Short mmCIF file of C-alpha atoms in Angstrom, two decimals:
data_model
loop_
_atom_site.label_atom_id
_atom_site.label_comp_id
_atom_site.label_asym_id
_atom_site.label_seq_id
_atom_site.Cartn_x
_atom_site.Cartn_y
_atom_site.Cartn_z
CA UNK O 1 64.69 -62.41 -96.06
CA UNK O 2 61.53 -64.83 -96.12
CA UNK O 3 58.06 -64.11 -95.99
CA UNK O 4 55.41 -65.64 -93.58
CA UNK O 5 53.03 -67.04 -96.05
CA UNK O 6 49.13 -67.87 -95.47
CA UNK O 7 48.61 -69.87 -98.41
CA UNK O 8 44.69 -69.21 -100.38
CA UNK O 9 43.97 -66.04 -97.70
CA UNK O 10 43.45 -62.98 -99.69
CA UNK O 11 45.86 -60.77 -97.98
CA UNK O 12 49.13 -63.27 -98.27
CA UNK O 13 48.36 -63.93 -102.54
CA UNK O 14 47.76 -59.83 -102.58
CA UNK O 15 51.93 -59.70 -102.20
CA UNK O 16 52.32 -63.05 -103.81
CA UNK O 17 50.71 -61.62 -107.10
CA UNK O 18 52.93 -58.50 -106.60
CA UNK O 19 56.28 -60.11 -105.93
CA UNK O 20 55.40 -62.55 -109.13
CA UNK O 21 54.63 -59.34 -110.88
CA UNK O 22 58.23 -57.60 -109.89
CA UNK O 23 59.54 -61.11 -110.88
CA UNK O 24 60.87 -61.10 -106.97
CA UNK O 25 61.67 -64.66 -105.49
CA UNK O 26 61.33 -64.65 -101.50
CA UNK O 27 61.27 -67.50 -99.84
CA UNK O 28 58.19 -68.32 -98.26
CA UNK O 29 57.58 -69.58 -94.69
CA UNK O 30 54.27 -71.86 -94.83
CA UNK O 31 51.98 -71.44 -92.09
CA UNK O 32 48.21 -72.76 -92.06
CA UNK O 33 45.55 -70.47 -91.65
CA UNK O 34 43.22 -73.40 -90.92
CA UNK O 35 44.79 -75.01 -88.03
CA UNK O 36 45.43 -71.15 -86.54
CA UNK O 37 49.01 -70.70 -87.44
CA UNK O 38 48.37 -67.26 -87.59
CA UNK O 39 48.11 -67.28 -83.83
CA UNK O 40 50.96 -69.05 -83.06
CA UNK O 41 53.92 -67.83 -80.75
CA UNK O 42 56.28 -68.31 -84.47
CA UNK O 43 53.95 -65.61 -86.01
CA UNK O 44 53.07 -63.29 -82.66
CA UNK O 45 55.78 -62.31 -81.73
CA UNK O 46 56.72 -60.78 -85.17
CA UNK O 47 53.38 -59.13 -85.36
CA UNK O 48 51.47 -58.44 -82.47
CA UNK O 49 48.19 -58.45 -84.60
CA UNK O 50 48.40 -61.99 -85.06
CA UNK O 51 47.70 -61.67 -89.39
CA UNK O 52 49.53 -62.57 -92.57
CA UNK O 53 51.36 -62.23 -94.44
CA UNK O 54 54.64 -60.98 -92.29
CA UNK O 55 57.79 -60.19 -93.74
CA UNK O 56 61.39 -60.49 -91.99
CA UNK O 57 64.51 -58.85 -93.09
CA UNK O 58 67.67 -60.61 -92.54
CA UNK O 59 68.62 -58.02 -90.16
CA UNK O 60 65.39 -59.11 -88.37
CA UNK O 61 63.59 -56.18 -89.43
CA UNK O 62 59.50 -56.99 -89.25
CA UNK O 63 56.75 -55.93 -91.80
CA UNK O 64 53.48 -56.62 -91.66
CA UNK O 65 50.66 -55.05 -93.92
CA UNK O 66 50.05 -56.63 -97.53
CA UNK O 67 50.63 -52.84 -99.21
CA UNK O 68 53.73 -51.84 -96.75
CA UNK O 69 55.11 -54.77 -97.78
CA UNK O 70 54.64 -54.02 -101.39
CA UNK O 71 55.52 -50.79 -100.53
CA UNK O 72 58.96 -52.20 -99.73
CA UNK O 73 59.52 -54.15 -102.64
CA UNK O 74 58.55 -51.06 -104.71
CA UNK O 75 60.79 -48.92 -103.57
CA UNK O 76 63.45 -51.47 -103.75
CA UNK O 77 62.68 -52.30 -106.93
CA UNK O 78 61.13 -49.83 -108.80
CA UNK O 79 60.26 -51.37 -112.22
CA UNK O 80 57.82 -52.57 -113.32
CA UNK O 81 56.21 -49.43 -111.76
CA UNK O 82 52.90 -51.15 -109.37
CA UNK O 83 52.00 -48.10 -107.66
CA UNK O 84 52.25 -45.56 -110.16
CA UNK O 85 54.80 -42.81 -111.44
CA UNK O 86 55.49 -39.03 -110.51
CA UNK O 87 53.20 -37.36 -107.25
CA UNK O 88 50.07 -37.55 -109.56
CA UNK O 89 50.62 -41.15 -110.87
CA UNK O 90 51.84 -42.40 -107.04
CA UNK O 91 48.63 -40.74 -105.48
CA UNK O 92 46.15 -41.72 -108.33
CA UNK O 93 47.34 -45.89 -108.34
CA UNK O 94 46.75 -44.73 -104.10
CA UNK O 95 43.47 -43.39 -104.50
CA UNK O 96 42.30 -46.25 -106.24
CA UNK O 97 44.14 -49.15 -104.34
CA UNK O 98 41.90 -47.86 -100.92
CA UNK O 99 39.05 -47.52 -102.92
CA UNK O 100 39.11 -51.42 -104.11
CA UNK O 101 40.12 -52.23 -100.37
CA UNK O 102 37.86 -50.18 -98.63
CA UNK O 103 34.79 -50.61 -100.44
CA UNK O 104 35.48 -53.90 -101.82
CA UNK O 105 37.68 -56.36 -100.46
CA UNK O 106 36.99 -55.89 -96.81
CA UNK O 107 32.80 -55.69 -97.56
CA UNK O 108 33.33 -58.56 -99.01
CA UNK O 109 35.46 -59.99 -96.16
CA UNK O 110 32.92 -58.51 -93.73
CA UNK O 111 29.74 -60.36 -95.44
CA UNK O 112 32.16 -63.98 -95.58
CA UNK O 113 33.28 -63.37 -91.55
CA UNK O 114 29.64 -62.44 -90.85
CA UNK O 115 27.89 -65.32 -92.52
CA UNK O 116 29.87 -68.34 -93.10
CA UNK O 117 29.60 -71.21 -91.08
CA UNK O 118 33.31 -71.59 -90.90
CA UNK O 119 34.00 -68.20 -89.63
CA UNK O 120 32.10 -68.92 -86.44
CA UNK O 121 35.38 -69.33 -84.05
CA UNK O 122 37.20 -66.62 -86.25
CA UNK O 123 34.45 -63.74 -85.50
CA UNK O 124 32.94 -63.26 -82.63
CA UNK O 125 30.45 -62.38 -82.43
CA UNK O 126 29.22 -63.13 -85.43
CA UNK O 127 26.74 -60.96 -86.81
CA UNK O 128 24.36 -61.83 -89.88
CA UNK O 129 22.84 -59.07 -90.15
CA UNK O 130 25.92 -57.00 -90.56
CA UNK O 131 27.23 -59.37 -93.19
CA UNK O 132 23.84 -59.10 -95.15
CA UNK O 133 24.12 -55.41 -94.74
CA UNK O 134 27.47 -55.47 -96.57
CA UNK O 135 26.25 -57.45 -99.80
CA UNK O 136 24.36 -54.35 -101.53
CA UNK O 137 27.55 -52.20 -100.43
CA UNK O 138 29.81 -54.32 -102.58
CA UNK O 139 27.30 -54.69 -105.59
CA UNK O 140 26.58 -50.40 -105.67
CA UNK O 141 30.42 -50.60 -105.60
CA UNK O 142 30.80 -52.62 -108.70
CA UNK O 143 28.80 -50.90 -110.47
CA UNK O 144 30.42 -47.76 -110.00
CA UNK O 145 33.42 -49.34 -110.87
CA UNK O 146 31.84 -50.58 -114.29
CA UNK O 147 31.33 -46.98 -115.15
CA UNK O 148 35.00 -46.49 -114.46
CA UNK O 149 36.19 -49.07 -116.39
CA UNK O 150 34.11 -47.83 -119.60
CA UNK O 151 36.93 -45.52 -119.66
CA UNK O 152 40.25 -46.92 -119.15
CA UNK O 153 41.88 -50.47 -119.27
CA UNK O 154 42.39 -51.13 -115.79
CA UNK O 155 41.78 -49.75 -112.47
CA UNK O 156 43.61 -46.68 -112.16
CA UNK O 157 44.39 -46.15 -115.19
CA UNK O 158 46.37 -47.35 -118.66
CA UNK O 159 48.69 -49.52 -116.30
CA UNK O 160 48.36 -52.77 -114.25
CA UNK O 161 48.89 -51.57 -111.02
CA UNK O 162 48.45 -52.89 -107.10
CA UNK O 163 44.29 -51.31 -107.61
CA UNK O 164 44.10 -54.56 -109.93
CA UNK O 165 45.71 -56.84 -107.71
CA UNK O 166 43.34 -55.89 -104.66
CA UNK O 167 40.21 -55.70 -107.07
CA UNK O 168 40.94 -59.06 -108.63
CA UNK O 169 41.37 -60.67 -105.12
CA UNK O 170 37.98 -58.70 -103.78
CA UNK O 171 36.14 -60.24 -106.43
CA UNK O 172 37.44 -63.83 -106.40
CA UNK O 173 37.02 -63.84 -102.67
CA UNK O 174 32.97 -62.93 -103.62
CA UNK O 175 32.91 -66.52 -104.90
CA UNK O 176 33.29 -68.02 -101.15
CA UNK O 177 31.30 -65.32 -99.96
CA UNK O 178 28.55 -65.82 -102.03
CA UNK O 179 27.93 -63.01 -103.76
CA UNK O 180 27.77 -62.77 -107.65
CA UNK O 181 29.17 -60.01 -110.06
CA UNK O 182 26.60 -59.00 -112.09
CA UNK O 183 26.24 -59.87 -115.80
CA UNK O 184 25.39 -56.86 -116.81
CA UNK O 185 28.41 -55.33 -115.65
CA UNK O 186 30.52 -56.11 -118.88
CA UNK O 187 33.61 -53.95 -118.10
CA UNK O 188 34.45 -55.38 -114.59
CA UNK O 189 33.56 -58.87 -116.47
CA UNK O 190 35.94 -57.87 -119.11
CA UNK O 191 38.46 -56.66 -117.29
CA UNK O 192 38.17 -59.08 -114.29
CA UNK O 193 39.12 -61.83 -117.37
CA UNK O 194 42.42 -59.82 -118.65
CA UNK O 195 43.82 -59.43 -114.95
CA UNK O 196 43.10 -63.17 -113.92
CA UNK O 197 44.85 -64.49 -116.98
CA UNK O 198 48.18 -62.85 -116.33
CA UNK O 199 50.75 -65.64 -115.12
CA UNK O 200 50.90 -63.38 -111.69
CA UNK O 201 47.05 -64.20 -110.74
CA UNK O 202 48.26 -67.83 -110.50
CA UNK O 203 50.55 -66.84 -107.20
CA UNK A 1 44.17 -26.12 -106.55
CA UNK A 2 41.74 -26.28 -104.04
CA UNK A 3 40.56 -28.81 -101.29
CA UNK A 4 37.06 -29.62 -100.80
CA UNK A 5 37.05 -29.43 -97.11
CA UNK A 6 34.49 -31.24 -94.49
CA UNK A 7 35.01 -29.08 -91.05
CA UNK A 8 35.16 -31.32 -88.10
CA UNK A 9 34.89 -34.72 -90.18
CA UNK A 10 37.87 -37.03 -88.99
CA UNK A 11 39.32 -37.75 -92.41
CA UNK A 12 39.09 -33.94 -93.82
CA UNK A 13 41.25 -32.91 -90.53
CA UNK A 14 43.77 -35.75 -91.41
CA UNK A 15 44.85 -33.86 -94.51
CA UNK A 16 44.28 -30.83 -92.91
CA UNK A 17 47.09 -31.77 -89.47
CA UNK A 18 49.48 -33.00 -92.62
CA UNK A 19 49.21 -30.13 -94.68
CA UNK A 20 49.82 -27.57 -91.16
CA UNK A 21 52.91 -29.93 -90.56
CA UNK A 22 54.03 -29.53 -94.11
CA UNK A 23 53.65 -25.72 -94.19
CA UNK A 24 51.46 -26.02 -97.10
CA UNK A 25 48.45 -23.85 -97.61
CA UNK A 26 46.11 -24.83 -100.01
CA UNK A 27 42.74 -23.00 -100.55
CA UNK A 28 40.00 -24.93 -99.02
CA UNK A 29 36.18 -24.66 -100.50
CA UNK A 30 34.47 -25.51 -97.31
CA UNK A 31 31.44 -28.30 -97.60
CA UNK A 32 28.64 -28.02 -94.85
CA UNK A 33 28.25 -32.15 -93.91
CA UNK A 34 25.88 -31.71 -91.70
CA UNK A 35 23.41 -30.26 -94.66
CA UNK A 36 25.03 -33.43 -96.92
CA UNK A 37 27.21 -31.14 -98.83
CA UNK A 38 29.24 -34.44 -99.75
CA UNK A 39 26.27 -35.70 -101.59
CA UNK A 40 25.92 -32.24 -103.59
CA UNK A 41 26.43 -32.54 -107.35
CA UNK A 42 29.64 -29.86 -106.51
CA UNK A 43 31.48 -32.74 -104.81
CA UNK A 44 29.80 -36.18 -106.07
CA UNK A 45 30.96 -35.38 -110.00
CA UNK A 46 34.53 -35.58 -108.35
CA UNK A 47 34.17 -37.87 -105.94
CA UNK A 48 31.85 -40.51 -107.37
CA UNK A 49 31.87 -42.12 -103.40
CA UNK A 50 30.57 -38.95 -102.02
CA UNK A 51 33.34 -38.42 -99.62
CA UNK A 52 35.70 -35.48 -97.64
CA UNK A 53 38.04 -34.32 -98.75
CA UNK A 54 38.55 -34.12 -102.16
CA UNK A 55 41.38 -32.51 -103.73
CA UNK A 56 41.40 -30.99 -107.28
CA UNK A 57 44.57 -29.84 -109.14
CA UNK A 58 45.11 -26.92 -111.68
CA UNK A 59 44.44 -28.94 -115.15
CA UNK A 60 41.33 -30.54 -113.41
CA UNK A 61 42.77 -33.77 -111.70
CA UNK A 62 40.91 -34.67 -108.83
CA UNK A 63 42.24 -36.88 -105.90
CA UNK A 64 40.28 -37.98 -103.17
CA UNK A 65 40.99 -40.91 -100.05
CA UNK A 66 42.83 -38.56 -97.21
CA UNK A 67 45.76 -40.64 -97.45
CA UNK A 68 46.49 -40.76 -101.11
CA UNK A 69 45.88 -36.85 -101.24
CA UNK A 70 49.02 -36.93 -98.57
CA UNK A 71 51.01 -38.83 -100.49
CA UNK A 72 50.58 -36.22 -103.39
CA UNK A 73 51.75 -33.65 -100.71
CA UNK A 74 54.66 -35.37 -99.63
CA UNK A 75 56.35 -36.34 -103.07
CA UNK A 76 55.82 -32.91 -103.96
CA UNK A 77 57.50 -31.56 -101.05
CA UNK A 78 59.36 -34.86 -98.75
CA UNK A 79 60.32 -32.13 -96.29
CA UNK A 80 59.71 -33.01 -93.06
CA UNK A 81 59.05 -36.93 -94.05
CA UNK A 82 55.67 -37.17 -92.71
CA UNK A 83 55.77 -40.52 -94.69
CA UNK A 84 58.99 -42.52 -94.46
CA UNK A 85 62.52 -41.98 -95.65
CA UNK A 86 63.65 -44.78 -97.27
CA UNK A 87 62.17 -48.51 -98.53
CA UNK A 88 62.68 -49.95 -94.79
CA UNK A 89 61.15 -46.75 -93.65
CA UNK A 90 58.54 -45.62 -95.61
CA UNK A 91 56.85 -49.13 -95.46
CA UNK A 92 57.28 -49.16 -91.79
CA UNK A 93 55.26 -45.73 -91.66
CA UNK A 94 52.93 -47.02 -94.12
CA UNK A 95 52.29 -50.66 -91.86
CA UNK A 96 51.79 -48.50 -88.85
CA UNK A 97 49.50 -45.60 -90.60
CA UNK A 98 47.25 -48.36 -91.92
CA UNK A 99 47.22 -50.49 -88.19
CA UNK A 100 46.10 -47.13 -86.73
CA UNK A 101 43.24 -46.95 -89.36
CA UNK A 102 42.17 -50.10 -90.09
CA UNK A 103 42.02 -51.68 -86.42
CA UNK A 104 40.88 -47.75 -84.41
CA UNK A 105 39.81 -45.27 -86.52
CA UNK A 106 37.85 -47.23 -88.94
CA UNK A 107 36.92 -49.39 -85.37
CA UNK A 108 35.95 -46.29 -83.67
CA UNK A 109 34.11 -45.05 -86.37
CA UNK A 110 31.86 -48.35 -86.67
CA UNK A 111 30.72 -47.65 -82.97
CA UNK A 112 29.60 -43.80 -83.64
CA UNK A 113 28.06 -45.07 -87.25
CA UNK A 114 26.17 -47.82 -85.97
CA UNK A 115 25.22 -46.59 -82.20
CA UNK A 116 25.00 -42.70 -82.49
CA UNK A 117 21.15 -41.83 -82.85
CA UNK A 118 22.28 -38.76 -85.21
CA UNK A 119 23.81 -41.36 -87.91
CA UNK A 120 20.32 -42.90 -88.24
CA UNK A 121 19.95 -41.34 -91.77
CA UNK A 122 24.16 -41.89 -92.99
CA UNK A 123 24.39 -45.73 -92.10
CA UNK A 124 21.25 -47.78 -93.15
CA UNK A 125 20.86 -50.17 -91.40
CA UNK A 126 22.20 -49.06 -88.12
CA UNK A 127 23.08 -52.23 -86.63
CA UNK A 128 23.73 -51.60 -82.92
CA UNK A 129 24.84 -55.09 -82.28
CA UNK A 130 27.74 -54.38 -84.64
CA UNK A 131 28.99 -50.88 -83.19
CA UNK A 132 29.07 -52.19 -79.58
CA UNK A 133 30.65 -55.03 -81.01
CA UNK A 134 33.76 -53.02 -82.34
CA UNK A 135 34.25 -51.37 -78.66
CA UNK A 136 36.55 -53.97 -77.80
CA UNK A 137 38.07 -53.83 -80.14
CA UNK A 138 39.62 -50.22 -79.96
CA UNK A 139 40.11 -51.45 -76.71
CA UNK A 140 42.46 -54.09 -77.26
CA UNK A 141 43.86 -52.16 -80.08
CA UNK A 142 45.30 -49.10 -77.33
CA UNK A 143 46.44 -52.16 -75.08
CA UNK A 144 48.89 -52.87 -77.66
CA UNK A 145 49.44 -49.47 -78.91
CA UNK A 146 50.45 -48.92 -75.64
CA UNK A 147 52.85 -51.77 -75.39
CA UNK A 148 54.61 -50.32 -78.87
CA UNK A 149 55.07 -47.03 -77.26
CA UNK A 150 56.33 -48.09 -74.13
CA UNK A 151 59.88 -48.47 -76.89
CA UNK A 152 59.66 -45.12 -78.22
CA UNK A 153 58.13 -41.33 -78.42
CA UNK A 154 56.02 -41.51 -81.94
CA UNK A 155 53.73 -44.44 -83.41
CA UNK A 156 55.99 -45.42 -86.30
CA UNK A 157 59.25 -44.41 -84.68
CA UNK A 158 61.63 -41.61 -83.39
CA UNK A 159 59.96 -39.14 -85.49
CA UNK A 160 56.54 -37.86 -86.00
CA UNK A 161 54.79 -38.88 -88.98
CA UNK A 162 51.20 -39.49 -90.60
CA UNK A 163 50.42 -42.70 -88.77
CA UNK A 164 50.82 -40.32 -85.68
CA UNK A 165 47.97 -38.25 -87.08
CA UNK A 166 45.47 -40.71 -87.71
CA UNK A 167 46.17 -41.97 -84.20
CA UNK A 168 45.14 -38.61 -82.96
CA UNK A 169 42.26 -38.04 -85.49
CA UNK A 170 41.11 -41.55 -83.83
CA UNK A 171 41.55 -41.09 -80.46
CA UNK A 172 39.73 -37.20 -80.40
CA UNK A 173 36.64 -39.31 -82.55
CA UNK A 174 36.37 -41.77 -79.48
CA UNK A 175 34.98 -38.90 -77.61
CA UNK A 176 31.56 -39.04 -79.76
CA UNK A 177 31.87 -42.65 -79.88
CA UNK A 178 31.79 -42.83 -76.37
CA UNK A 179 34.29 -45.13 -76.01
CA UNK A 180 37.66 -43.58 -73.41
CA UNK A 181 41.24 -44.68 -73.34
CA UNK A 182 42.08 -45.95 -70.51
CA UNK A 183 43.62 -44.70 -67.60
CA UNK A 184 46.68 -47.47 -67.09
CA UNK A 185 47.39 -46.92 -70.79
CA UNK A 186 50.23 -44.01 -69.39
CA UNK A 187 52.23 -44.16 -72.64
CA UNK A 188 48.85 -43.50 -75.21
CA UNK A 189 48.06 -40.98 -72.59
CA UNK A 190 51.80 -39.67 -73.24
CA UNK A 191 51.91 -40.20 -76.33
CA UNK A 192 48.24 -38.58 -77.21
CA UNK A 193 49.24 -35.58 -74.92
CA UNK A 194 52.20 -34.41 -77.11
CA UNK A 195 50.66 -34.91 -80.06
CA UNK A 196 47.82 -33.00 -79.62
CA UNK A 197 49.87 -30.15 -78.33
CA UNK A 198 51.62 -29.57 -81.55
CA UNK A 199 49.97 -26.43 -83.33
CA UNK A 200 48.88 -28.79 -86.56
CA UNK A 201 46.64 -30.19 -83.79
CA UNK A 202 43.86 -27.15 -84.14
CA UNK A 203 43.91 -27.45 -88.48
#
């Protein structure tokens, strides 16, 4: 098995985090983001989308997809439990893990593609305006979030699940997107700080 | 139970094709869109996004995100596996129900959001630089959708399954979004054509 890594991209350190959750080694296949590796023939004709991360069986099997790959490793390895317990638990930790993609990670990922410099050859065409549209999305998202987490210690729930590990990504990736999490927002602040000082965050 | 439906909405049919192909009736409490039921206090104190369909339990639980409501479906009753059998499996459904959403449906729906002079009030700003922009890329998506099912009869496999629906949910949407499939593309057309013929088609 060995997984076709993309280094500081969000979507590669999404299963990072997981696997170093699990406390599942894979070994990792380096390739750089920055010079394109993503594109190359070594990663495109494994998956056809041309994105990391990429994971290959040993019997050649190919997944691609952060969450179906931590799909994969859940069911193989149920505990510790990362996407939730019994139909209600699974579909709740679900629920929540779209929700911080959806209306999180990729506005966020939409207003850095849109608007950085450096994303100029990766987007095209690049859009501004459709980046700055996505900044207020992510901020009315947070704070609906902040209500949330008046209620409960993480994400979906009383346990760390994959909704964390997308949420904590979303909002460290706002840092090279430019946009801030509001101070006022003291649950997401406080629970932003518990999730990024697990050992896993460091993957 | 009940499910807070949305009529012709893509993402309220997607529950609705996997609950026909389940066998499962559940009672729906229909929500007029078009009058911004979604944004009635009857659905927004559930779902604090405002979005179809949203599905609430017995003892009060509420689930919303089409996808996760599935899953709820489908580990309280696997049969048929609309979802996977199996770790190699179920992540391989999962990889190819989120390609079909993430790079058409959501794609297609960015076109009718931000071109379609009846969205004017539901996406502020309308951007139509953006929608046209995502045209290609459905597009190029169904090139290579086509390509995959050149190898076999269903998106994800030999056997039907949800990534299958959301194809068809997508596809049926382009219609508004004015985009077509084209012609050459003689497995989607195959593919689309069975699909669609199946009686959880009209749910």
């Amino acid at each position: 098995m060995k997984l076709f890594d993309g280094g500081r991209a969000p979507n590669p350190r999404r299963v990072r985090v997981f696997l170093a959750e699990k406390g599942i080694e894979v070994p990792l296949v380096p390739v750089d983001m920055g010079a394109l590796g993503h594109k190359s023939d070594e990663v495109a004709r494994r998956n056809p989308l041309q994105r990391l991360p990429v994971l290959e069986l040993d019997d050649g099997t190919v997944l691609s997809e952060s969450v179906a790959i931590c799909r994969y490793f859940e069911e193989l390895q149920p505990e510790p439990p990362l996407m939730g317990v019994g139909a209600v638990g699974k579909a709740t930790v679900e629920m929540w893990q779209r929700r911080m993609e959806l209306n999180l990670l990729m506005v966020v990922a939409q207003a850095f593609r849109h608007i950085h410099p450096a994303m100029k050859e990766w987007e095209i065409p690049q859009i501004p305006e459709w980046g700055e549209a996505n900044k207020p999305k992510a901020a009315e998202f947070l704070a609906l979030l902040d209500r949330e987490l008046a209620t409960r210690e993480f994400v979906a729930g009383d346990a760390y699940s994959i909704a964390d590990i997308t949420g904590m990504i979303a909002i460290d990736f706002m840092k090279p997107a430019r946009i801030s999490v509001g101070e006022d927002l003291s649950n997401v602040q406080r629970w932003y700080a518990a999730v990024s000082a697990r050992p896993s965050a460091k993957a």
